[in-house]
N, CA, C and O of each residue as an XYZ file, in Angstrom:
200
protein
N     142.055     50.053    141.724
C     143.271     49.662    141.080
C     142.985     49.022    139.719
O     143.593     49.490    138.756
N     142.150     48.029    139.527
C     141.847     47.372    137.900
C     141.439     48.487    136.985
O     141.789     48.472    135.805
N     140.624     49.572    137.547
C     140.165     50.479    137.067
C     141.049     51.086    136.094
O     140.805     51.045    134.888
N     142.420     51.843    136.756
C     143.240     52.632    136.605
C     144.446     51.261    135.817
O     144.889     51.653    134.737
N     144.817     50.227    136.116
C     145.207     49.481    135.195
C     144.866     49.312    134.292
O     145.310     49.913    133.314
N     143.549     48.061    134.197
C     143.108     47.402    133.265
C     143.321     46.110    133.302
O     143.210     45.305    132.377
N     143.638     45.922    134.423
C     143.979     44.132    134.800
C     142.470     43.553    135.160
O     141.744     43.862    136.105
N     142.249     42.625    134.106
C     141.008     42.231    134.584
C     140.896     40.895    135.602
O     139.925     40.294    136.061
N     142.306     40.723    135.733
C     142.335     39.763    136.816
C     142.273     40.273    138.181
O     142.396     39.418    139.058
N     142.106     41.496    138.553
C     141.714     41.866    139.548
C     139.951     41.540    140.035
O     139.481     40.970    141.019
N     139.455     42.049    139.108
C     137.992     42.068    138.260
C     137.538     40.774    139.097
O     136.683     40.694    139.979
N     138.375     39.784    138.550
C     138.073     38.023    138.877
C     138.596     37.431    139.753
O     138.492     36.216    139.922
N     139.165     38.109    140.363
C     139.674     38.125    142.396
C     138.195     38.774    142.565
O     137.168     38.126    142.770
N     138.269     39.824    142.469
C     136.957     40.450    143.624
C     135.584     38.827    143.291
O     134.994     38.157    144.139
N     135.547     38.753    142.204
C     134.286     37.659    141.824
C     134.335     36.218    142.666
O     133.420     35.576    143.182
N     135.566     36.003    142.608
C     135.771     34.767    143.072
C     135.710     34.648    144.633
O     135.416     33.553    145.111
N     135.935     35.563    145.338
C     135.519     36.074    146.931
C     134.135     36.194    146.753
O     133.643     35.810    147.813
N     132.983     36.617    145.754
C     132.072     37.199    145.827
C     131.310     35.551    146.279
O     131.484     34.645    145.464
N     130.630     35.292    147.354
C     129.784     34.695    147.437
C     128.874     33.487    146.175
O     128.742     32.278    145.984
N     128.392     34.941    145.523
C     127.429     34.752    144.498
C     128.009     33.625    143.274
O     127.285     32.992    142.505
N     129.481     33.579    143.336
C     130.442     33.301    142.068
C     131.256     32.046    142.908
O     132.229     32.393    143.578
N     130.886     30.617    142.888
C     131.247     29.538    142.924
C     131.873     28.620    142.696
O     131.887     27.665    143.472
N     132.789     28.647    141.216
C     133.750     28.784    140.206
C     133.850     28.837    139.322
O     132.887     28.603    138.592
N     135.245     29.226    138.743
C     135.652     29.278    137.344
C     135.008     29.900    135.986
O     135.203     30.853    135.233
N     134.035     28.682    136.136
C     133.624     29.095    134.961
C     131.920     30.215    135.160
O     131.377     30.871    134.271
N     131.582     30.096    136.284
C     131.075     30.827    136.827
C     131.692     32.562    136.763
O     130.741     33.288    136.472
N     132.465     33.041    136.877
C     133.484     33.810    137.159
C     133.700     34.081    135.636
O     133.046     35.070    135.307
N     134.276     33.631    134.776
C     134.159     33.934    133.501
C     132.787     34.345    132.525
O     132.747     35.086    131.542
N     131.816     33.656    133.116
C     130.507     33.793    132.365
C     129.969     35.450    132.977
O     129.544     36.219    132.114
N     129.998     35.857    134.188
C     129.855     36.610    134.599
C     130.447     38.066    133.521
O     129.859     38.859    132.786
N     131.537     37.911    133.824
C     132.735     39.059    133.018
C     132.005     39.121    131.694
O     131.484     40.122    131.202
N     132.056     37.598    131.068
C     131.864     37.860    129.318
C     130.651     38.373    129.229
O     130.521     39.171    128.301
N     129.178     38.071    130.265
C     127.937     38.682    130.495
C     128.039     40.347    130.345
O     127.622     41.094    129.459
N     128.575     40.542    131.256
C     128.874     42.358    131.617
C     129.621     42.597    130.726
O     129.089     43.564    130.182
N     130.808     42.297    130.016
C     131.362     42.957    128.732
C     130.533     43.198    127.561
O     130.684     44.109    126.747
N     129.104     41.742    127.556
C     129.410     42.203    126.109
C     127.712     43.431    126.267
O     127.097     43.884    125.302
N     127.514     43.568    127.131
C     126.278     44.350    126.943
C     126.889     45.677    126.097
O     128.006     46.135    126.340
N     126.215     46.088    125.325
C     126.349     47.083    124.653
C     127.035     48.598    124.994
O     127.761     49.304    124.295
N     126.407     48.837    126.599
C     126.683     50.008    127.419
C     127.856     49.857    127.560
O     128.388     50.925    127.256
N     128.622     49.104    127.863
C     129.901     48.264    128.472
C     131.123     48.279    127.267
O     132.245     47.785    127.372
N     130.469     49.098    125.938
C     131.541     48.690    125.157
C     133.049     49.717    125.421
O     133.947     49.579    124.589
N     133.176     50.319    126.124
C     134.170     51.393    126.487
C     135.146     50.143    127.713
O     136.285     49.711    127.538
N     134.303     49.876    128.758
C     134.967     49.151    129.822
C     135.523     47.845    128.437
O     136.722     47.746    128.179
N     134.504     46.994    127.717
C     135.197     46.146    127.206
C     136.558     46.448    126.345
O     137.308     45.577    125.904
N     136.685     47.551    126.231
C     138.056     48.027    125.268
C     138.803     48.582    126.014
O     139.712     49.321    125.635
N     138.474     48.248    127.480
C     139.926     49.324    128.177
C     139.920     47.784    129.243
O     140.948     47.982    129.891
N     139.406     46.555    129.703
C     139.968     45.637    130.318
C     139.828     44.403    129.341
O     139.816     43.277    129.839
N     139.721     44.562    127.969
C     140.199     43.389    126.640
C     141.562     43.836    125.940
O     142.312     43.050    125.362
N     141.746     45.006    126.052
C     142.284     46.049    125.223
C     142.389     45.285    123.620
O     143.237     44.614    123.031
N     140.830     45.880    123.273
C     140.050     45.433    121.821
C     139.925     46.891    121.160
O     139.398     47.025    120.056
């Protein structure tokens, strides 16, 4: 579903269930990590819409 939206608050539901992701700002650092890698610049322009 975020996929086909673009709601990246879906994105940060699944994270925030994720074990690994503890809070907040945890959960944000994650996202901005994986956006800004280079490979990622397509996903970052379709869940920033940049």
């Amino acid at each position: 579903m975020a996929l086909s939206t673009g709601d990246i608050d879906i994105i940060k539901e699944l994270l925030y269930r994720d074990p690994r992701t503890q809070s907040e700002e945890q959960v944000e650092k994650v996202i901005e990590e994986i956006l800004s890698l280079p490979e990622n610049k397509e996903m970052r322009k379709h869940y920033l819409k940049k």
